[in-house]
Amino acid sequence: MSTPAMLQSPLREHSRVLGLGAYRPDVIVTNDDVCQWIESSDEWIRPRTGIVTRPRAKADVPVVDMAEAAAREALQKAGIDGSQLGAVIVSTVTHPYATPSAAAALADRTGATPAPAFDISPACAGYCYGLAQADALVRSGAAEYVLVVGAE
């Protein structure tokens, strides 16, 4: 008697980014605003970084709301419905709860259920780490589409 072979999804040679989205907060913070909290100046920051202003979300805007706005734009541009997602990855170090994860809340909001959803928190490199994990999921055949969101 032979043992039946385990069924596997076909391996894919490549993955690609199909759509990008962003959340753009309403509050604009200038270099002079930042210099109230650090010892620096606009004259020092601007030539070294090129930064003049940066957007900041209002205090009452949760990370998941920002992630959802960016996700919806990315899904629309990719022509993908949330129900087609095979996984949701959110990179954040500012989600206020250990559970439920921001990714689980986002999966629910976008209709990506019952897709696996998890948070990662490698700070500045988080989005890149998320893309690497998504690439591995797609190339292994574990997922056809993966949503990756960096939210801070």
mmCIF file with all atom_site columns, N, CA and C in Angstrom, residues 25-68:
data_model
loop_
_atom_site.group_PDB
_atom_site.id
_atom_site.type_symbol
_atom_site.label_atom_id
_atom_site.label_alt_id
_atom_site.label_comp_id
_atom_site.label_asym_id
_atom_site.label_entity_id
_atom_site.label_seq_id
_atom_site.pdbx_PDB_ins_code
_atom_site.Cartn_x
_atom_site.Cartn_y
_atom_site.Cartn_z
_atom_site.occupancy
_atom_site.B_iso_or_equiv
_atom_site.pdbx_formal_charge
_atom_site.auth_seq_id
_atom_site.auth_comp_id
_atom_site.auth_asym_id
_atom_site.auth_atom_id
_atom_site.pdbx_PDB_model_num
ATOM 1   N N  . PRO A 1 25 ? -2.152 62.101 6.998  1.00 0.00 ? 25 PRO A N  1
ATOM 2   C CA . PRO A 1 25 ? -2.753 62.833 8.117  1.00 0.00 ? 25 PRO A CA 1
ATOM 3   C C  . PRO A 1 25 ? -2.940 64.315 7.823  1.00 0.00 ? 25 PRO A C  1
ATOM 4   N N  . ASP A 1 26 ? -3.828 64.938 8.587  1.00 0.00 ? 26 ASP A N  1
ATOM 5   C CA . ASP A 1 26 ? -4.163 66.345 8.393  1.00 0.00 ? 26 ASP A CA 1
ATOM 6   C C  . ASP A 1 26 ? -3.232 67.316 9.112  1.00 0.00 ? 26 ASP A C  1
ATOM 7   N N  . VAL A 1 27 ? -2.608 66.883 10.193 1.00 0.00 ? 27 VAL A N  1
ATOM 8   C CA . VAL A 1 27 ? -1.772 67.779 10.997 1.00 0.00 ? 27 VAL A CA 1
ATOM 9   C C  . VAL A 1 27 ? -0.385 67.872 10.367 1.00 0.00 ? 27 VAL A C  1
ATOM 10  N N  . ILE A 1 28 ? 0.052  69.083 10.085 1.00 0.00 ? 28 ILE A N  1
ATOM 11  C CA . ILE A 1 28 ? 1.372  69.298 9.498  1.00 0.00 ? 28 ILE A CA 1
ATOM 12  C C  . ILE A 1 28 ? 2.312  69.813 10.590 1.00 0.00 ? 28 ILE A C  1
ATOM 13  N N  . VAL A 1 29 ? 3.452  69.141 10.748 1.00 0.00 ? 29 VAL A N  1
ATOM 14  C CA . VAL A 1 29 ? 4.446  69.499 11.757 1.00 0.00 ? 29 VAL A CA 1
ATOM 15  C C  . VAL A 1 29 ? 5.665  70.065 11.033 1.00 0.00 ? 29 VAL A C  1
ATOM 16  N N  . THR A 1 30 ? 6.058  71.270 11.383 1.00 0.00 ? 30 THR A N  1
ATOM 17  C CA . THR A 1 30 ? 7.219  71.914 10.767 1.00 0.00 ? 30 THR A CA 1
ATOM 18  C C  . THR A 1 30 ? 8.481  71.579 11.553 1.00 0.00 ? 30 THR A C  1
ATOM 19  N N  . ASN A 1 31 ? 9.625  71.895 10.967 1.00 0.00 ? 31 ASN A N  1
ATOM 20  C CA . ASN A 1 31 ? 10.882 71.723 11.682 1.00 0.00 ? 31 ASN A CA 1
ATOM 21  C C  . ASN A 1 31 ? 10.912 72.593 12.941 1.00 0.00 ? 31 ASN A C  1
ATOM 22  N N  . ASP A 1 32 ? 10.364 73.782 12.851 1.00 0.00 ? 32 ASP A N  1
ATOM 23  C CA . ASP A 1 32 ? 10.310 74.652 14.034 1.00 0.00 ? 32 ASP A CA 1
ATOM 24  C C  . ASP A 1 32 ? 9.479  74.014 15.142 1.00 0.00 ? 32 ASP A C  1
ATOM 25  N N  . ASP A 1 33 ? 8.382  73.328 14.775 1.00 0.00 ? 33 ASP A N  1
ATOM 26  C CA . ASP A 1 33 ? 7.570  72.605 15.769 1.00 0.00 ? 33 ASP A CA 1
ATOM 27  C C  . ASP A 1 33 ? 8.405  71.526 16.456 1.00 0.00 ? 33 ASP A C  1
ATOM 28  N N  . VAL A 1 34 ? 9.145  70.755 15.671 1.00 0.00 ? 34 VAL A N  1
ATOM 29  C CA . VAL A 1 34 ? 9.971  69.682 16.214 1.00 0.00 ? 34 VAL A CA 1
ATOM 30  C C  . VAL A 1 34 ? 11.048 70.239 17.139 1.00 0.00 ? 34 VAL A C  1
ATOM 31  N N  . CYS A 1 35 ? 11.580 71.386 16.783 1.00 0.00 ? 35 CYS A N  1
ATOM 32  C CA . CYS A 1 35 ? 12.675 71.974 17.563 1.00 0.00 ? 35 CYS A CA 1
ATOM 33  C C  . CYS A 1 35 ? 12.228 72.482 18.933 1.00 0.00 ? 35 CYS A C  1
ATOM 34  N N  . GLN A 1 36 ? 10.938 72.480 19.200 1.00 0.00 ? 36 GLN A N  1
ATOM 35  C CA . GLN A 1 36 ? 10.474 72.785 20.553 1.00 0.00 ? 36 GLN A CA 1
ATOM 36  C C  . GLN A 1 36 ? 10.842 71.659 21.515 1.00 0.00 ? 36 GLN A C  1
ATOM 37  N N  . TRP A 1 37 ? 11.018 70.433 20.986 1.00 0.00 ? 37 TRP A N  1
ATOM 38  C CA . TRP A 1 37 ? 11.287 69.266 21.828 1.00 0.00 ? 37 TRP A CA 1
ATOM 39  C C  . TRP A 1 37 ? 12.723 68.791 21.740 1.00 0.00 ? 37 TRP A C  1
ATOM 40  N N  . ILE A 1 38 ? 13.465 69.225 20.733 1.00 0.00 ? 38 ILE A N  1
ATOM 41  C CA . ILE A 1 38 ? 14.866 68.814 20.595 1.00 0.00 ? 38 ILE A CA 1
ATOM 42  C C  . ILE A 1 38 ? 15.728 70.059 20.387 1.00 0.00 ? 38 ILE A C  1
ATOM 43  N N  . GLU A 1 39 ? 16.994 69.925 20.666 1.00 0.00 ? 39 GLU A N  1
ATOM 44  C CA . GLU A 1 39 ? 17.903 71.044 20.484 1.00 0.00 ? 39 GLU A CA 1
ATOM 45  C C  . GLU A 1 39 ? 18.423 71.027 19.051 1.00 0.00 ? 39 GLU A C  1
ATOM 46  N N  . SER A 1 40 ? 17.757 71.775 18.181 1.00 0.00 ? 40 SER A N  1
ATOM 47  C CA . SER A 1 40 ? 18.127 71.845 16.774 1.00 0.00 ? 40 SER A CA 1
ATOM 48  C C  . SER A 1 40 ? 17.456 73.070 16.165 1.00 0.00 ? 40 SER A C  1
ATOM 49  N N  . SER A 1 41 ? 17.504 73.167 14.840 1.00 0.00 ? 41 SER A N  1
ATOM 50  C CA . SER A 1 41 ? 16.865 74.290 14.153 1.00 0.00 ? 41 SER A CA 1
ATOM 51  C C  . SER A 1 41 ? 16.494 73.868 12.741 1.00 0.00 ? 41 SER A C  1
ATOM 52  N N  . ASP A 1 42 ? 15.580 74.631 12.138 1.00 0.00 ? 42 ASP A N  1
ATOM 53  C CA . ASP A 1 42 ? 15.203 74.389 10.755 1.00 0.00 ? 42 ASP A CA 1
ATOM 54  C C  . ASP A 1 42 ? 16.436 74.506 9.861  1.00 0.00 ? 42 ASP A C  1
ATOM 55  N N  . GLU A 1 43 ? 17.303 75.449 10.171 1.00 0.00 ? 43 GLU A N  1
ATOM 56  C CA . GLU A 1 43 ? 18.515 75.668 9.369  1.00 0.00 ? 43 GLU A CA 1
ATOM 57  C C  . GLU A 1 43 ? 19.453 74.462 9.417  1.00 0.00 ? 43 GLU A C  1
ATOM 58  N N  . TRP A 1 44 ? 19.422 73.701 10.499 1.00 0.00 ? 44 TRP A N  1
ATOM 59  C CA . TRP A 1 44 ? 20.255 72.510 10.612 1.00 0.00 ? 44 TRP A CA 1
ATOM 60  C C  . TRP A 1 44 ? 19.563 71.309 9.959  1.00 0.00 ? 44 TRP A C  1
ATOM 61  N N  . ILE A 1 45 ? 18.278 71.129 10.188 1.00 0.00 ? 45 ILE A N  1
ATOM 62  C CA . ILE A 1 45 ? 17.538 69.958 9.704  1.00 0.00 ? 45 ILE A CA 1
ATOM 63  C C  . ILE A 1 45 ? 17.373 69.963 8.188  1.00 0.00 ? 45 ILE A C  1
ATOM 64  N N  . ARG A 1 46 ? 16.937 71.085 7.647  1.00 0.00 ? 46 ARG A N  1
ATOM 65  C CA . ARG A 1 46 ? 16.577 71.145 6.219  1.00 0.00 ? 46 ARG A CA 1
ATOM 66  C C  . ARG A 1 46 ? 17.713 70.745 5.284  1.00 0.00 ? 46 ARG A C  1
ATOM 67  N N  . PRO A 1 47 ? 18.910 71.325 5.390  1.00 0.00 ? 47 PRO A N  1
ATOM 68  C CA . PRO A 1 47 ? 19.964 70.943 4.427  1.00 0.00 ? 47 PRO A CA 1
ATOM 69  C C  . PRO A 1 47 ? 20.474 69.509 4.605  1.00 0.00 ? 47 PRO A C  1
ATOM 70  N N  . ARG A 1 48 ? 20.357 68.963 5.791  1.00 0.00 ? 48 ARG A N  1
ATOM 71  C CA . ARG A 1 48 ? 20.871 67.615 6.056  1.00 0.00 ? 48 ARG A CA 1
ATOM 72  C C  . ARG A 1 48 ? 19.872 66.517 5.694  1.00 0.00 ? 48 ARG A C  1
ATOM 73  N N  . THR A 1 49 ? 18.588 66.807 5.777  1.00 0.00 ? 49 THR A N  1
ATOM 74  C CA . THR A 1 49 ? 17.578 65.769 5.545  1.00 0.00 ? 49 THR A CA 1
ATOM 75  C C  . THR A 1 49 ? 16.646 66.077 4.390  1.00 0.00 ? 49 THR A C  1
ATOM 76  N N  . GLY A 1 50 ? 16.530 67.347 4.035  1.00 0.00 ? 50 GLY A N  1
ATOM 77  C CA . GLY A 1 50 ? 15.575 67.746 3.013  1.00 0.00 ? 50 GLY A CA 1
ATOM 78  C C  . GLY A 1 50 ? 14.164 67.877 3.565  1.00 0.00 ? 50 GLY A C  1
ATOM 79  N N  . ILE A 1 51 ? 13.984 67.589 4.847  1.00 0.00 ? 51 ILE A N  1
ATOM 80  C CA . ILE A 1 51 ? 12.661 67.637 5.459  1.00 0.00 ? 51 ILE A CA 1
ATOM 81  C C  . ILE A 1 51 ? 12.317 69.070 5.842  1.00 0.00 ? 51 ILE A C  1
ATOM 82  N N  . VAL A 1 52 ? 11.136 69.516 5.418  1.00 0.00 ? 52 VAL A N  1
ATOM 83  C CA . VAL A 1 52 ? 10.627 70.839 5.765  1.00 0.00 ? 52 VAL A CA 1
ATOM 84  C C  . VAL A 1 52 ? 9.414  70.679 6.684  1.00 0.00 ? 52 VAL A C  1
ATOM 85  N N  . THR A 1 53 ? 8.530  69.770 6.307  1.00 0.00 ? 53 THR A N  1
ATOM 86  C CA . THR A 1 53 ? 7.348  69.458 7.111  1.00 0.00 ? 53 THR A CA 1
ATOM 87  C C  . THR A 1 53 ? 7.120  67.957 7.085  1.00 0.00 ? 53 THR A C  1
ATOM 88  N N  . ARG A 1 54 ? 6.339  67.484 8.025  1.00 0.00 ? 54 ARG A N  1
ATOM 89  C CA . ARG A 1 54 ? 5.938  66.087 8.052  1.00 0.00 ? 54 ARG A CA 1
ATOM 90  C C  . ARG A 1 54 ? 4.521  66.009 8.574  1.00 0.00 ? 54 ARG A C  1
ATOM 91  N N  . PRO A 1 55 ? 3.709  65.104 8.010  1.00 0.00 ? 55 PRO A N  1
ATOM 92  C CA . PRO A 1 55 ? 2.335  64.960 8.496  1.00 0.00 ? 55 PRO A CA 1
ATOM 93  C C  . PRO A 1 55 ? 2.293  64.105 9.756  1.00 0.00 ? 55 PRO A C  1
ATOM 94  N N  . ARG A 1 56 ? 1.324  64.384 10.611 1.00 0.00 ? 56 ARG A N  1
ATOM 95  C CA . ARG A 1 56 ? 1.127  63.615 11.843 1.00 0.00 ? 56 ARG A CA 1
ATOM 96  C C  . ARG A 1 56 ? -0.370 63.432 12.038 1.00 0.00 ? 56 ARG A C  1
ATOM 97  N N  . ALA A 1 57 ? -0.735 62.253 12.441 1.00 0.00 ? 57 ALA A N  1
ATOM 98  C CA . ALA A 1 57 ? -2.150 61.988 12.710 1.00 0.00 ? 57 ALA A CA 1
ATOM 99  C C  . ALA A 1 57 ? -2.558 62.643 14.024 1.00 0.00 ? 57 ALA A C  1
ATOM 100 N N  . LYS A 1 58 ? -3.817 63.004 14.115 1.00 0.00 ? 58 LYS A N  1
ATOM 101 C CA . LYS A 1 58 ? -4.349 63.528 15.367 1.00 0.00 ? 58 LYS A CA 1
ATOM 102 C C  . LYS A 1 58 ? -4.301 62.429 16.421 1.00 0.00 ? 58 LYS A C  1
ATOM 103 N N  . ALA A 1 59 ? -4.236 62.826 17.680 1.00 0.00 ? 59 ALA A N  1
ATOM 104 C CA . ALA A 1 59 ? -4.101 61.876 18.780 1.00 0.00 ? 59 ALA A CA 1
ATOM 105 C C  . ALA A 1 59 ? -5.246 60.866 18.845 1.00 0.00 ? 59 ALA A C  1
ATOM 106 N N  . ASP A 1 60 ? -6.416 61.236 18.361 1.00 0.00 ? 60 ASP A N  1
ATOM 107 C CA . ASP A 1 60 ? -7.569 60.329 18.448 1.00 0.00 ? 60 ASP A CA 1
ATOM 108 C C  . ASP A 1 60 ? -7.731 59.424 17.226 1.00 0.00 ? 60 ASP A C  1
ATOM 109 N N  . VAL A 1 61 ? -6.725 59.358 16.345 1.00 0.00 ? 61 VAL A N  1
ATOM 110 C CA . VAL A 1 61 ? -6.784 58.492 15.166 1.00 0.00 ? 61 VAL A CA 1
ATOM 111 C C  . VAL A 1 61 ? -5.973 57.223 15.449 1.00 0.00 ? 61 VAL A C  1
ATOM 112 N N  . PRO A 1 62 ? -6.660 56.085 15.611 1.00 0.00 ? 62 PRO A N  1
ATOM 113 C CA . PRO A 1 62 ? -5.946 54.835 15.913 1.00 0.00 ? 62 PRO A CA 1
ATOM 114 C C  . PRO A 1 62 ? -5.127 54.324 14.727 1.00 0.00 ? 62 PRO A C  1
ATOM 115 N N  . VAL A 1 63 ? -4.105 53.553 15.041 1.00 0.00 ? 63 VAL A N  1
ATOM 116 C CA . VAL A 1 63 ? -3.237 52.956 14.031 1.00 0.00 ? 63 VAL A CA 1
ATOM 117 C C  . VAL A 1 63 ? -4.053 52.137 13.026 1.00 0.00 ? 63 VAL A C  1
ATOM 118 N N  . VAL A 1 64 ? -5.040 51.398 13.501 1.00 0.00 ? 64 VAL A N  1
ATOM 119 C CA . VAL A 1 64 ? -5.825 50.549 12.601 1.00 0.00 ? 64 VAL A CA 1
ATOM 120 C C  . VAL A 1 64 ? -6.627 51.393 11.615 1.00 0.00 ? 64 VAL A C  1
ATOM 121 N N  . ASP A 1 65 ? -7.097 52.565 12.013 1.00 0.00 ? 65 ASP A N  1
ATOM 122 C CA . ASP A 1 65 ? -7.799 53.449 11.076 1.00 0.00 ? 65 ASP A CA 1
ATOM 123 C C  . ASP A 1 65 ? -6.860 53.915 9.965  1.00 0.00 ? 65 ASP A C  1
ATOM 124 N N  . MET A 1 66 ? -5.626 54.268 10.338 1.00 0.00 ? 66 MET A N  1
ATOM 125 C CA . MET A 1 66 ? -4.646 54.685 9.337  1.00 0.00 ? 66 MET A CA 1
ATOM 126 C C  . MET A 1 66 ? -4.321 53.519 8.403  1.00 0.00 ? 66 MET A C  1
ATOM 127 N N  . ALA A 1 67 ? -4.131 52.336 8.983  1.00 0.00 ? 67 ALA A N  1
ATOM 128 C CA . ALA A 1 67 ? -3.814 51.146 8.191  1.00 0.00 ? 67 ALA A CA 1
ATOM 129 C C  . ALA A 1 67 ? -4.951 50.812 7.228  1.00 0.00 ? 67 ALA A C  1
ATOM 130 N N  . GLU A 1 68 ? -6.184 50.946 7.700  1.00 0.00 ? 68 GLU A N  1
ATOM 131 C CA . GLU A 1 68 ? -7.333 50.634 6.845  1.00 0.00 ? 68 GLU A CA 1
ATOM 132 C C  . GLU A 1 68 ? -7.411 51.578 5.650  1.00 0.00 ? 68 GLU A C  1
#
